[in-house]
Coordinates of C-alpha atoms in Angstrom, one line a residue:
X1 CA 0.0 0.0 0.0
X2 CA 1.0 3.6 -0.5
X3 CA 3.1 5.2 2.3
X4 CA 4.7 8.6 2.6
X5 CA 7.5 9.2 5.1
X6 CA 8.8 12.7 5.9
X7 CA 12.1 13.5 7.5
X8 CA 14.5 16.5 7.9
X9 CA 12.7 18.4 10.6
X10 CA 14.2 19.6 13.8
X11 CA 15.2 22.8 15.6
X12 CA 16.4 25.7 13.4
X13 CA 17.6 29.2 14.4
X14 CA 15.8 32.2 13.0
X15 CA 17.2 33.0 9.5
X16 CA 18.3 29.5 9.1
X17 CA 17.4 26.8 6.6
X18 CA 16.0 23.3 6.6
X19 CA 15.5 20.7 3.9
X20 CA 12.6 18.3 4.3
X21 CA 12.3 15.0 2.4
X22 CA 9.3 12.9 1.6
X23 CA 9.7 9.3 0.4
X24 CA 6.8 7.7 -1.4
X25 CA 6.6 3.9 -1.4
X26 CA 4.2 1.2 -2.4
X27 CA 3.7 2.4 -6.0
X28 CA 5.1 1.3 -9.3
X29 CA 5.0 3.3 -12.6
X30 CA 2.4 5.6 -11.0
X31 CA 1.9 9.2 -12.0
X32 CA 1.2 11.4 -9.0
X33 CA 1.4 15.0 -7.8
X34 CA 3.2 15.8 -4.5
X35 CA 2.5 18.7 -2.2
X36 CA 3.7 20.1 1.1
X37 CA 1.5 21.4 3.9
X38 CA 2.0 22.5 7.5
X39 CA 0.0 22.8 10.6
X40 CA 1.0 25.0 13.5
X41 CA -0.3 24.2 17.0
X42 CA -3.9 25.3 17.3
X43 CA -4.2 26.3 13.7
X44 CA -5.7 24.7 10.5
X45 CA -3.5 22.9 8.1
X46 CA -2.0 25.3 5.5
X47 CA -1.1 24.5 1.9
X48 CA 2.5 25.4 0.9
X49 CA 3.6 24.1 -2.4
X50 CA 2.9 21.5 -5.2
X51 CA 5.1 19.8 -7.7
X52 CA 2.7 18.1 -10.1
X53 CA 3.2 15.2 -12.5
X54 CA 3.8 17.5 -15.4
X55 CA 6.7 19.2 -13.6
X56 CA 4.9 22.4 -12.8
X57 CA 5.4 23.9 -9.4
X58 CA 3.2 26.2 -7.4
X59 CA 3.7 28.1 -4.1
X60 CA 1.5 29.7 -1.6
X61 CA 2.1 33.4 -1.2
X62 CA 3.3 32.9 2.4
X63 CA 6.3 30.9 1.3
X64 CA 7.0 32.1 -2.3
X65 CA 10.6 33.1 -2.7
X66 CA 11.7 31.4 0.5
X67 CA 10.7 27.7 -0.1
X68 CA 11.6 25.6 -3.0
X69 CA 10.0 22.3 -3.9
X70 CA 11.7 19.6 -6.0
X71 CA 11.5 15.9 -6.6
X72 CA 13.6 13.0 -7.7
X73 CA 11.4 10.7 -9.7
X74 CA 13.9 7.9 -9.7
X75 CA 13.9 7.9 -5.9
X76 CA 10.2 8.6 -5.5
X77 CA 11.3 11.4 -3.2
X78 CA 10.2 15.0 -2.9
X79 CA 12.0 17.8 -1.1
X80 CA 11.2 21.1 0.4
X81 CA 14.1 23.5 0.8
X82 CA 13.1 26.2 3.4
X83 CA 15.2 29.3 3.7
X84 CA 15.1 32.5 5.8
X85 CA 13.0 30.7 8.5
X86 CA 11.2 32.6 11.2
X87 CA 9.4 31.5 14.3
X88 CA 6.1 31.8 12.3
X89 CA 7.3 28.8 10.3
X90 CA 7.2 26.6 13.3
X91 CA 4.8 23.8 12.5
X92 CA 4.4 20.1 11.7
X93 CA 5.1 19.7 8.0
X94 CA 3.3 17.1 5.9
X95 CA 3.6 15.8 2.4
X96 CA 0.7 14.6 0.4
X97 CA 0.6 12.5 -2.8
X98 CA -2.4 12.6 -5.2
X99 CA -2.4 9.5 -7.4
X100 CA -3.2 10.9 -10.8
X101 CA -3.1 7.9 -13.2
X102 CA -1.7 4.5 -13.6
X103 CA -1.8 3.8 -9.9
X104 CA -4.2 0.8 -10.1
X105 CA -6.7 0.9 -7.2
X106 CA -4.9 3.9 -5.7
X107 CA -5.7 6.1 -8.7
X108 CA -7.7 9.2 -7.6
X109 CA -6.7 8.8 -4.0
X110 CA -4.7 11.1 -1.8
X111 CA -2.2 9.9 0.8
X112 CA -0.5 11.8 3.7
X113 CA 2.7 11.3 5.6
X114 CA 2.8 11.4 9.4
X115 CA 4.6 14.7 9.4
X116 CA 7.9 16.1 10.6
X117 CA 8.2 18.9 13.2
X118 CA 10.1 22.1 12.4
X119 CA 10.8 24.5 15.3
X120 CA 12.3 27.9 14.6
X121 CA 13.6 30.0 17.5

C-alpha cells in the first residue's frame, strides 16, 4: 500500500534553513502529484507548495521566494528546501501525494505522511 514518510525536521535558528524529504513507497509506474502542507499548533493545516506530475510547481504566497519544492522521480522522493526561516514557520510539516493515473486501485486517492516537526527559534 502507499506510504509517505517525511524527514528532515528539527530545531532551526531564525534566519536558518532546513530541507525536508518525503519518500513515497508502495507504488510502481504511477503518476502522482506531490504537495507540502504544514500545521501550526492550534491552527488549521496550511497549503505550501505543489510539484505536479507535469513538472509544474506552485507556491502559496506565504512561502513564495523562501521555499523551493523539488522531486527526484527515480527515488520517489520529494524535497522542500526552506530558507530564511522565522518562528512563524514553526509547525508540523506534511507531504501529500495525489495519485493521478496508472496507480491501479490507488488512482484518484490522496495519501498523507505522518509529518515532521520544524521548530524555529
